[in-house]
Amino acid sequence: MTRVRLFSHSDCENHVPGLGHPESPERVHRVLKALKTLSPEQIEPVSDIDLPPEEDILGALKWIHDLDYLERVRTACDGAPTHIDTPDCMVSPGSWSSLVAGPGLMLRASLDQASGKLKRSFIAARPPSHHAERNRARGYCFFNGVALAAEVLTRASGGPVLIVDIDAHHGNGTQQHFWERADVGYVSVHEYPAFPGSGSADEIGEGPGKGLTRNVPLAAGGDDSIVVTALENALEEIGSRIQPVAVVVSAGFAGHDADPVSGLKMTPDGFRRMTRAIIQASDAWAEGRILSVLEGGYDLDALAASAKAHVEVLAGASTVN
């Protein structure tokens, strides 16, 4: 059994993008409620930790986003409800604390992992991360905390990091940040064509990063077997090439059959099998080190069940084949 440290913070609930918006505070409520049913041997809750000072979080986010973009988001959160860049990225007073808390949790978790204080963690934060680009909010995402976690881990360790994106939608922002990097690999298995329109198989990186981005686009209707097999093959290809010292997971669960924003047909058992594949890759090259971050998933029952299945396997529970 490998105990998973759960990072959460009540500030992640302060972002209210509007009535009927699928990215609601209830998402984190339901995930945390499901994870509370796990045993103390499986999960170690770290709720409402002392986040790093805001200036430290923003200082780290400058590795990922330009200063003018950070200031533009902060200013937008100070006024009446409005959107940033795209209509689905709504903010209002209260949003700023959530937007900073998520990356703060990821900064704290990645620093703890880099220092050897933990082996596996799951960060139950919102809003999600992987669509946020250097100067643009997209797909409910404002700040790319996943990219920040990978940046911290590779800078602290001096070794390469592998990002594994299992969300049904391609992580355009994460891919963009590491597109020309030799020290961070990126694997994504996702529905295509679908939002955000990127993630075709010929997107493989450029310059020093050429060949370290592996996109596996799948047609709508892909089930557990199709998605898991695709992930296993991609992990073997990129993992063996980069041999990471740590694995960061964009753990999105919008691929569940019940989710309203995806055409994939996955079940919680499928997410168990995907998690097992990630663990096998991590065991092979990274001594089992995994930092996992909540991304999408908008049917609340499906999200809760899938997140629980993911964390159970991270903690060593057997998978269902």
mmCIF file of C-alpha atoms in Angstrom:
data_model
loop_
_atom_site.group_PDB
_atom_site.id
_atom_site.type_symbol
_atom_site.label_atom_id
_atom_site.label_comp_id
_atom_site.label_asym_id
_atom_site.label_seq_id
_atom_site.Cartn_x
_atom_site.Cartn_y
_atom_site.Cartn_z
ATOM 1 C CA MET A 1 0.000 0.000 0.000
ATOM 2 C CA THR A 2 1.297 3.458 -0.954
ATOM 3 C CA ARG A 3 -0.366 6.222 0.997
ATOM 4 C CA VAL A 4 -1.534 9.105 -1.200
ATOM 5 C CA ARG A 5 -1.368 12.596 0.227
ATOM 6 C CA LEU A 6 -4.502 14.563 -0.615
ATOM 7 C CA PHE A 7 -4.077 18.314 -1.031
ATOM 8 C CA SER A 8 -7.145 20.543 -0.912
ATOM 9 C CA HIS A 9 -8.080 24.026 0.236
ATOM 10 C CA SER A 10 -11.401 25.724 0.861
ATOM 11 C CA ASP A 11 -10.365 28.710 -1.288
ATOM 12 C CA CYS A 12 -10.789 26.474 -4.347
ATOM 13 C CA GLU A 13 -14.546 26.767 -3.793
ATOM 14 C CA ASN A 14 -14.617 30.583 -4.043
ATOM 15 C CA HIS A 15 -14.619 30.691 -7.844
ATOM 16 C CA VAL A 16 -18.266 30.848 -8.983
ATOM 17 C CA PRO A 17 -18.385 31.227 -12.773
ATOM 18 C CA GLY A 18 -22.164 31.607 -12.937
ATOM 19 C CA LEU A 19 -25.461 29.799 -12.681
ATOM 20 C CA GLY A 20 -25.487 26.664 -14.793
ATOM 21 C CA HIS A 21 -21.765 26.737 -15.551
ATOM 22 C CA PRO A 22 -20.472 23.134 -15.532
ATOM 23 C CA GLU A 23 -17.257 24.034 -13.684
ATOM 24 C CA SER A 24 -18.940 24.581 -10.314
ATOM 25 C CA PRO A 25 -17.654 24.451 -6.723
ATOM 26 C CA GLU A 26 -19.755 21.310 -6.275
ATOM 27 C CA ARG A 27 -17.186 19.405 -8.336
ATOM 28 C CA VAL A 28 -14.593 19.590 -5.566
ATOM 29 C CA HIS A 29 -17.241 18.931 -2.882
ATOM 30 C CA ARG A 30 -18.231 15.680 -4.556
ATOM 31 C CA VAL A 31 -14.656 14.519 -5.148
ATOM 32 C CA LEU A 32 -13.635 15.180 -1.546
ATOM 33 C CA LYS A 33 -16.762 13.438 -0.247
ATOM 34 C CA ALA A 34 -15.910 10.344 -2.288
ATOM 35 C CA LEU A 35 -12.273 10.325 -1.189
ATOM 36 C CA LYS A 36 -13.266 10.560 2.478
ATOM 37 C CA THR A 37 -14.589 6.999 2.191
ATOM 38 C CA LEU A 38 -11.044 5.689 1.632
ATOM 39 C CA SER A 39 -9.135 4.281 4.583
ATOM 40 C CA PRO A 40 -6.392 6.180 6.453
ATOM 41 C CA GLU A 41 -3.953 3.611 5.087
ATOM 42 C CA GLN A 42 -4.854 4.734 1.553
ATOM 43 C CA ILE A 43 -5.051 8.486 1.852
ATOM 44 C CA GLU A 44 -3.621 11.222 4.065
ATOM 45 C CA PRO A 45 -5.799 14.347 3.951
ATOM 46 C CA VAL A 46 -3.993 17.673 4.002
ATOM 47 C CA SER A 47 -6.877 20.143 3.990
ATOM 48 C CA ASP A 48 -6.539 23.924 4.242
ATOM 49 C CA ILE A 49 -2.785 23.764 4.469
ATOM 50 C CA ASP A 50 -0.820 26.941 4.805
ATOM 51 C CA LEU A 51 -0.494 27.888 1.173
ATOM 52 C CA PRO A 52 2.736 29.539 0.073
ATOM 53 C CA PRO A 53 2.522 33.341 0.208
ATOM 54 C CA GLU A 54 0.681 34.777 -2.772
ATOM 55 C CA GLU A 55 3.783 36.577 -3.967
ATOM 56 C CA ASP A 56 5.655 33.248 -4.058
ATOM 57 C CA ILE A 57 2.855 31.579 -6.020
ATOM 58 C CA LEU A 58 2.756 34.426 -8.527
ATOM 59 C CA GLY A 59 6.541 34.445 -8.726
ATOM 60 C CA ALA A 60 6.494 30.771 -9.681
ATOM 61 C CA LEU A 61 3.625 31.303 -12.133
ATOM 62 C CA LYS A 62 5.847 33.758 -14.033
ATOM 63 C CA TRP A 63 7.669 30.662 -15.294
ATOM 64 C CA ILE A 64 4.416 29.667 -16.990
ATOM 65 C CA HIS A 65 2.540 32.914 -17.733
ATOM 66 C CA ASP A 66 3.595 36.415 -18.730
ATOM 67 C CA LEU A 67 3.324 39.099 -16.072
ATOM 68 C CA ASP A 68 0.857 41.173 -18.077
ATOM 69 C CA TYR A 69 -1.489 38.194 -18.289
ATOM 70 C CA LEU A 70 -1.304 37.565 -14.523
ATOM 71 C CA GLU A 71 -2.150 41.202 -13.897
ATOM 72 C CA ARG A 72 -4.971 41.151 -16.445
ATOM 73 C CA VAL A 73 -6.603 38.198 -14.681
ATOM 74 C CA ARG A 74 -6.189 39.814 -11.262
ATOM 75 C CA THR A 75 -7.788 43.055 -12.469
ATOM 76 C CA ALA A 76 -10.724 41.205 -14.035
ATOM 77 C CA CYS A 77 -11.408 39.418 -10.738
ATOM 78 C CA ASP A 78 -11.663 42.731 -8.892
ATOM 79 C CA GLY A 79 -14.775 43.943 -10.670
ATOM 80 C CA ALA A 80 -18.210 42.829 -11.772
ATOM 81 C CA PRO A 81 -18.605 39.319 -13.234
ATOM 82 C CA THR A 82 -16.956 39.166 -16.650
ATOM 83 C CA HIS A 83 -15.139 36.759 -18.911
ATOM 84 C CA ILE A 84 -11.453 36.545 -19.759
ATOM 85 C CA ASP A 85 -10.551 35.816 -23.394
ATOM 86 C CA THR A 86 -13.425 33.385 -24.021
ATOM 87 C CA PRO A 87 -17.062 33.350 -22.794
ATOM 88 C CA ASP A 88 -16.573 30.083 -20.880
ATOM 89 C CA CYS A 89 -13.863 31.629 -18.674
ATOM 90 C CA MET A 90 -16.032 33.702 -16.333
ATOM 91 C CA VAL A 91 -14.666 35.375 -13.205
ATOM 92 C CA SER A 92 -16.168 37.397 -10.390
ATOM 93 C CA PRO A 93 -15.096 38.721 -6.974
ATOM 94 C CA GLY A 94 -13.879 35.662 -5.099
ATOM 95 C CA SER A 95 -12.429 33.998 -8.188
ATOM 96 C CA TRP A 96 -8.902 35.306 -7.598
ATOM 97 C CA SER A 97 -8.426 33.375 -4.353
ATOM 98 C CA SER A 98 -9.395 30.127 -6.119
ATOM 99 C CA LEU A 99 -7.248 30.845 -9.146
ATOM 100 C CA VAL A 100 -4.218 31.331 -6.879
ATOM 101 C CA ALA A 101 -5.011 28.512 -4.424
ATOM 102 C CA GLY A 102 -4.897 25.765 -7.073
ATOM 103 C CA PRO A 103 -1.367 26.557 -8.284
ATOM 104 C CA GLY A 104 -0.415 27.144 -4.642
ATOM 105 C CA LEU A 105 -1.408 23.584 -3.793
ATOM 106 C CA MET A 106 0.526 22.294 -6.785
ATOM 107 C CA LEU A 107 3.566 24.350 -5.840
ATOM 108 C CA ARG A 108 3.497 22.981 -2.302
ATOM 109 C CA ALA A 109 2.978 19.375 -3.441
ATOM 110 C CA SER A 110 5.740 19.529 -6.053
ATOM 111 C CA LEU A 111 8.196 21.047 -3.583
ATOM 112 C CA ASP A 112 7.329 18.334 -1.038
ATOM 113 C CA GLN A 113 7.843 15.648 -3.647
ATOM 114 C CA ALA A 114 11.119 17.142 -4.843
ATOM 115 C CA SER A 115 12.411 17.169 -1.263
ATOM 116 C CA GLY A 116 11.446 13.535 -0.710
ATOM 117 C CA LYS A 117 8.623 14.256 1.749
ATOM 118 C CA LEU A 118 6.054 12.340 -0.298
ATOM 119 C CA LYS A 119 5.854 9.785 -3.098
ATOM 120 C CA ARG A 120 2.315 10.164 -4.389
ATOM 121 C CA SER A 121 -0.183 12.982 -4.148
ATOM 122 C CA PHE A 122 -3.563 13.986 -5.504
ATOM 123 C CA ILE A 123 -4.460 17.667 -5.689
ATOM 124 C CA ALA A 124 -8.232 18.273 -5.572
ATOM 125 C CA ALA A 125 -8.215 21.821 -6.925
ATOM 126 C CA ARG A 126 -10.313 23.878 -9.281
ATOM 127 C CA PRO A 127 -10.606 25.503 -11.725
ATOM 128 C CA PRO A 128 -8.733 23.057 -13.974
ATOM 129 C CA SER A 129 -5.355 23.814 -15.540
ATOM 130 C CA HIS A 130 -4.318 22.244 -18.802
ATOM 131 C CA HIS A 131 -6.058 24.520 -21.335
ATOM 132 C CA ALA A 132 -4.499 27.707 -19.909
ATOM 133 C CA GLU A 133 -1.960 29.129 -22.351
ATOM 134 C CA ARG A 134 0.853 31.541 -21.642
ATOM 135 C CA ASN A 135 -1.289 34.628 -22.300
ATOM 136 C CA ARG A 136 -4.789 33.233 -22.671
ATOM 137 C CA ALA A 137 -7.516 31.599 -20.600
ATOM 138 C CA ARG A 138 -9.380 28.760 -22.318
ATOM 139 C CA GLY A 139 -11.719 25.910 -21.484
ATOM 140 C CA TYR A 140 -12.493 26.982 -17.881
ATOM 141 C CA CYS A 141 -8.711 27.182 -17.218
ATOM 142 C CA PHE A 142 -6.827 30.329 -16.155
ATOM 143 C CA PHE A 143 -3.455 29.326 -14.648
ATOM 144 C CA ASN A 144 -1.621 26.164 -15.676
ATOM 145 C CA GLY A 145 -0.730 24.598 -12.341
ATOM 146 C CA VAL A 146 0.135 21.270 -13.992
ATOM 147 C CA ALA A 147 2.824 22.956 -16.054
ATOM 148 C CA LEU A 148 3.997 24.699 -12.880
ATOM 149 C CA ALA A 149 4.302 21.398 -10.991
ATOM 150 C CA ALA A 150 6.328 19.851 -13.820
ATOM 151 C CA GLU A 151 8.516 22.958 -14.003
ATOM 152 C CA VAL A 152 9.232 22.825 -10.264
ATOM 153 C CA LEU A 153 10.037 19.114 -10.343
ATOM 154 C CA THR A 154 12.457 19.283 -13.257
ATOM 155 C CA ARG A 155 14.173 22.408 -11.893
ATOM 156 C CA ALA A 156 14.504 20.885 -8.418
ATOM 157 C CA SER A 157 15.657 17.446 -9.535
ATOM 158 C CA GLY A 158 17.684 18.348 -12.586
ATOM 159 C CA GLY A 159 16.059 15.398 -14.329
ATOM 160 C CA PRO A 160 13.286 14.979 -16.891
ATOM 161 C CA VAL A 161 9.594 14.867 -16.005
ATOM 162 C CA LEU A 162 6.749 13.168 -17.857
ATOM 163 C CA ILE A 163 3.279 14.738 -17.976
ATOM 164 C CA VAL A 164 0.451 12.276 -18.659
ATOM 165 C CA ASP A 165 -2.858 13.863 -19.643
ATOM 166 C CA ILE A 166 -5.841 11.495 -19.381
ATOM 167 C CA ASP A 167 -8.539 14.139 -19.776
ATOM 168 C CA ALA A 168 -10.924 13.659 -22.691
ATOM 169 C CA HIS A 169 -9.806 17.041 -24.045
ATOM 170 C CA HIS A 170 -6.296 17.811 -25.232
ATOM 171 C CA GLY A 171 -4.136 19.905 -22.896
ATOM 172 C CA ASN A 172 -3.200 22.589 -25.399
ATOM 173 C CA GLY A 173 -1.707 24.925 -22.787
ATOM 174 C CA THR A 174 0.538 22.282 -21.252
ATOM 175 C CA GLN A 175 1.731 21.119 -24.658
ATOM 176 C CA GLN A 176 2.452 24.705 -25.680
ATOM 177 C CA HIS A 177 4.649 25.372 -22.669
ATOM 178 C CA PHE A 178 6.917 22.352 -23.163
ATOM 179 C CA TRP A 179 6.771 22.178 -26.968
ATOM 180 C CA GLU A 180 10.500 22.818 -27.447
ATOM 181 C CA ARG A 181 11.749 21.360 -24.175
ATOM 182 C CA ALA A 182 13.984 18.307 -23.890
ATOM 183 C CA ASP A 183 13.441 17.919 -20.148
ATOM 184 C CA VAL A 184 9.638 17.468 -20.080
ATOM 185 C CA GLY A 185 7.711 14.876 -22.093
ATOM 186 C CA TYR A 186 3.994 15.095 -22.760
ATOM 187 C CA VAL A 187 1.570 12.234 -23.432
ATOM 188 C CA SER A 188 -2.115 12.885 -24.118
ATOM 189 C CA VAL A 189 -4.901 10.452 -25.025
ATOM 190 C CA HIS A 190 -8.028 12.383 -25.944
ATOM 191 C CA GLU A 191 -11.069 12.682 -28.157
ATOM 192 C CA TYR A 192 -10.407 14.235 -31.566
ATOM 193 C CA PRO A 193 -11.700 16.265 -33.286
ATOM 194 C CA ALA A 194 -13.063 18.035 -30.234
ATOM 195 C CA PHE A 195 -12.324 21.098 -28.104
ATOM 196 C CA PRO A 196 -9.789 22.721 -28.130
ATOM 197 C CA GLY A 197 -9.017 21.603 -31.688
ATOM 198 C CA SER A 198 -5.376 20.667 -31.061
ATOM 199 C CA GLY A 199 -3.772 17.314 -30.325
ATOM 200 C CA SER A 200 -3.405 15.656 -33.714
ATOM 201 C CA ALA A 201 -0.916 12.804 -34.022
ATOM 202 C CA ASP A 202 1.535 14.911 -36.040
ATOM 203 C CA GLU A 203 2.035 17.344 -33.138
ATOM 204 C CA ILE A 204 5.270 15.914 -31.719
ATOM 205 C CA GLY A 205 7.213 18.948 -30.496
ATOM 206 C CA GLU A 206 9.948 20.990 -32.121
ATOM 207 C CA GLY A 207 13.654 21.681 -31.657
ATOM 208 C CA PRO A 208 15.077 19.976 -28.557
ATOM 209 C CA GLY A 209 11.571 18.762 -27.742
ATOM 210 C CA LYS A 210 10.914 17.047 -31.051
ATOM 211 C CA GLY A 211 9.599 13.538 -30.449
ATOM 212 C CA LEU A 212 8.838 14.133 -26.761
ATOM 213 C CA THR A 213 5.183 15.085 -27.298
ATOM 214 C CA ARG A 214 2.937 12.116 -28.061
ATOM 215 C CA ASN A 215 -0.691 12.784 -28.893
ATOM 216 C CA VAL A 216 -3.103 9.907 -29.389
ATOM 217 C CA PRO A 217 -6.314 11.303 -30.912
ATOM 218 C CA LEU A 218 -9.327 8.980 -30.589
ATOM 219 C CA ALA A 219 -12.728 9.112 -32.232
ATOM 220 C CA ALA A 220 -15.880 9.595 -30.201
ATOM 221 C CA GLY A 221 -17.155 6.275 -28.880
ATOM 222 C CA GLY A 222 -13.768 5.054 -27.668
ATOM 223 C CA ASP A 223 -14.288 2.736 -24.695
ATOM 224 C CA ASP A 224 -12.095 1.521 -21.835
ATOM 225 C CA SER A 225 -10.197 -1.010 -23.935
ATOM 226 C CA ILE A 226 -9.400 1.434 -26.746
ATOM 227 C CA VAL A 227 -8.338 4.275 -24.472
ATOM 228 C CA VAL A 228 -6.265 2.143 -22.098
ATOM 229 C CA THR A 229 -4.399 0.379 -24.903
ATOM 230 C CA ALA A 230 -3.622 3.722 -26.533
ATOM 231 C CA LEU A 231 -2.257 5.084 -23.263
ATOM 232 C CA GLU A 232 -0.133 2.012 -22.557
ATOM 233 C CA ASN A 233 1.543 2.230 -25.961
ATOM 234 C CA ALA A 234 2.186 5.969 -25.684
ATOM 235 C CA LEU A 235 3.636 5.640 -22.173
ATOM 236 C CA GLU A 236 6.054 2.952 -23.284
ATOM 237 C CA GLU A 237 7.166 5.030 -26.262
ATOM 238 C CA ILE A 238 7.773 8.344 -24.491
ATOM 239 C CA GLY A 239 8.666 6.935 -21.072
ATOM 240 C CA SER A 240 11.475 4.822 -22.474
ATOM 241 C CA ARG A 241 12.690 7.796 -24.491
ATOM 242 C CA ILE A 242 12.755 10.376 -21.701
ATOM 243 C CA GLN A 243 13.142 8.098 -18.615
ATOM 244 C CA PRO A 244 11.512 10.563 -16.213
ATOM 245 C CA VAL A 245 12.414 11.071 -12.574
ATOM 246 C CA ALA A 246 8.785 12.000 -11.790
ATOM 247 C CA VAL A 247 5.350 11.736 -13.396
ATOM 248 C CA VAL A 248 2.712 14.486 -13.307
ATOM 249 C CA VAL A 249 -0.852 13.505 -14.210
ATOM 250 C CA SER A 250 -3.567 15.764 -15.606
ATOM 251 C CA ALA A 251 -6.325 13.628 -14.122
ATOM 252 C CA GLY A 252 -9.449 14.580 -16.016
ATOM 253 C CA PHE A 253 -12.522 12.366 -15.961
ATOM 254 C CA ALA A 254 -14.657 13.924 -18.698
ATOM 255 C CA GLY A 255 -14.152 10.750 -20.726
ATOM 256 C CA HIS A 256 -16.742 8.935 -18.598
ATOM 257 C CA ASP A 257 -19.706 7.681 -20.600
ATOM 258 C CA ALA A 258 -22.095 9.853 -18.556
ATOM 259 C CA ASP A 259 -20.169 13.105 -18.986
ATOM 260 C CA PRO A 260 -21.979 15.775 -21.021
ATOM 261 C CA VAL A 261 -18.899 17.320 -22.650
ATOM 262 C CA SER A 262 -17.217 14.253 -24.190
ATOM 263 C CA GLY A 263 -18.041 11.484 -26.621
ATOM 264 C CA LEU A 264 -15.757 8.883 -25.053
ATOM 265 C CA LYS A 265 -17.390 5.913 -23.335
ATOM 266 C CA MET A 266 -15.225 5.164 -20.333
ATOM 267 C CA THR A 267 -16.126 3.730 -16.921
ATOM 268 C CA PRO A 268 -14.426 3.993 -13.513
ATOM 269 C CA ASP A 269 -12.796 0.628 -14.245
ATOM 270 C CA GLY A 270 -11.208 2.201 -17.298
ATOM 271 C CA PHE A 271 -9.725 4.965 -15.169
ATOM 272 C CA ARG A 272 -8.419 2.302 -12.790
ATOM 273 C CA ARG A 273 -6.642 0.608 -15.673
ATOM 274 C CA MET A 274 -5.233 3.895 -16.947
ATOM 275 C CA THR A 275 -3.910 4.658 -13.489
ATOM 276 C CA ARG A 276 -2.316 1.220 -13.272
ATOM 277 C CA ALA A 277 -0.540 1.881 -16.594
ATOM 278 C CA ILE A 278 0.762 5.193 -15.254
ATOM 279 C CA ILE A 279 2.006 3.495 -12.088
ATOM 280 C CA GLN A 280 3.826 0.855 -14.113
ATOM 281 C CA ALA A 281 5.572 3.568 -16.107
ATOM 282 C CA SER A 282 6.407 5.476 -12.933
ATOM 283 C CA ASP A 283 7.750 2.339 -11.249
ATOM 284 C CA ALA A 284 9.938 1.631 -14.272
ATOM 285 C CA TRP A 285 11.654 5.014 -14.415
ATOM 286 C CA ALA A 286 10.626 7.295 -11.540
ATOM 287 C CA GLU A 287 10.681 5.051 -8.456
ATOM 288 C CA GLY A 288 6.897 5.290 -8.301
ATOM 289 C CA ARG A 289 6.729 9.070 -7.882
ATOM 290 C CA ILE A 290 3.411 10.488 -9.113
ATOM 291 C CA LEU A 291 1.801 13.883 -8.605
ATOM 292 C CA SER A 292 -1.799 13.884 -9.871
ATOM 293 C CA VAL A 293 -4.002 16.942 -10.388
ATOM 294 C CA LEU A 294 -7.766 17.085 -10.867
ATOM 295 C CA GLU A 295 -8.741 18.411 -14.301
ATOM 296 C CA GLY A 296 -12.142 18.013 -15.998
ATOM 297 C CA GLY A 297 -15.222 15.908 -15.327
ATOM 298 C CA TYR A 298 -18.667 17.494 -15.214
ATOM 299 C CA ASP A 299 -21.190 14.794 -14.390
ATOM 300 C CA LEU A 300 -20.931 14.911 -10.621
ATOM 301 C CA ASP A 301 -21.659 11.240 -9.911
ATOM 302 C CA ALA A 302 -19.301 10.060 -12.643
ATOM 303 C CA LEU A 303 -16.613 12.502 -11.527
ATOM 304 C CA ALA A 304 -16.758 11.342 -7.904
ATOM 305 C CA ALA A 305 -16.668 7.648 -8.807
ATOM 306 C CA SER A 306 -13.851 8.079 -11.325
ATOM 307 C CA ALA A 307 -11.673 10.232 -9.052
ATOM 308 C CA LYS A 308 -12.117 7.709 -6.245
ATOM 309 C CA ALA A 309 -11.124 4.853 -8.569
ATOM 310 C CA HIS A 310 -8.021 6.784 -9.657
ATOM 311 C CA VAL A 311 -6.853 7.514 -6.117
ATOM 312 C CA GLU A 312 -7.614 3.971 -4.924
ATOM 313 C CA VAL A 313 -5.228 2.588 -7.515
ATOM 314 C CA LEU A 314 -2.615 5.261 -6.737
ATOM 315 C CA ALA A 315 -2.777 3.932 -3.172
ATOM 316 C CA GLY A 316 -2.177 0.372 -4.322
ATOM 317 C CA ALA A 317 -5.671 -1.085 -4.703
ATOM 318 C CA SER A 318 -5.905 -3.764 -7.368
ATOM 319 C CA THR A 319 -7.311 -2.815 -10.740
ATOM 320 C CA VAL A 320 -10.277 -4.374 -12.518
ATOM 321 C CA ASN A 321 -9.446 -5.840 -15.930
#
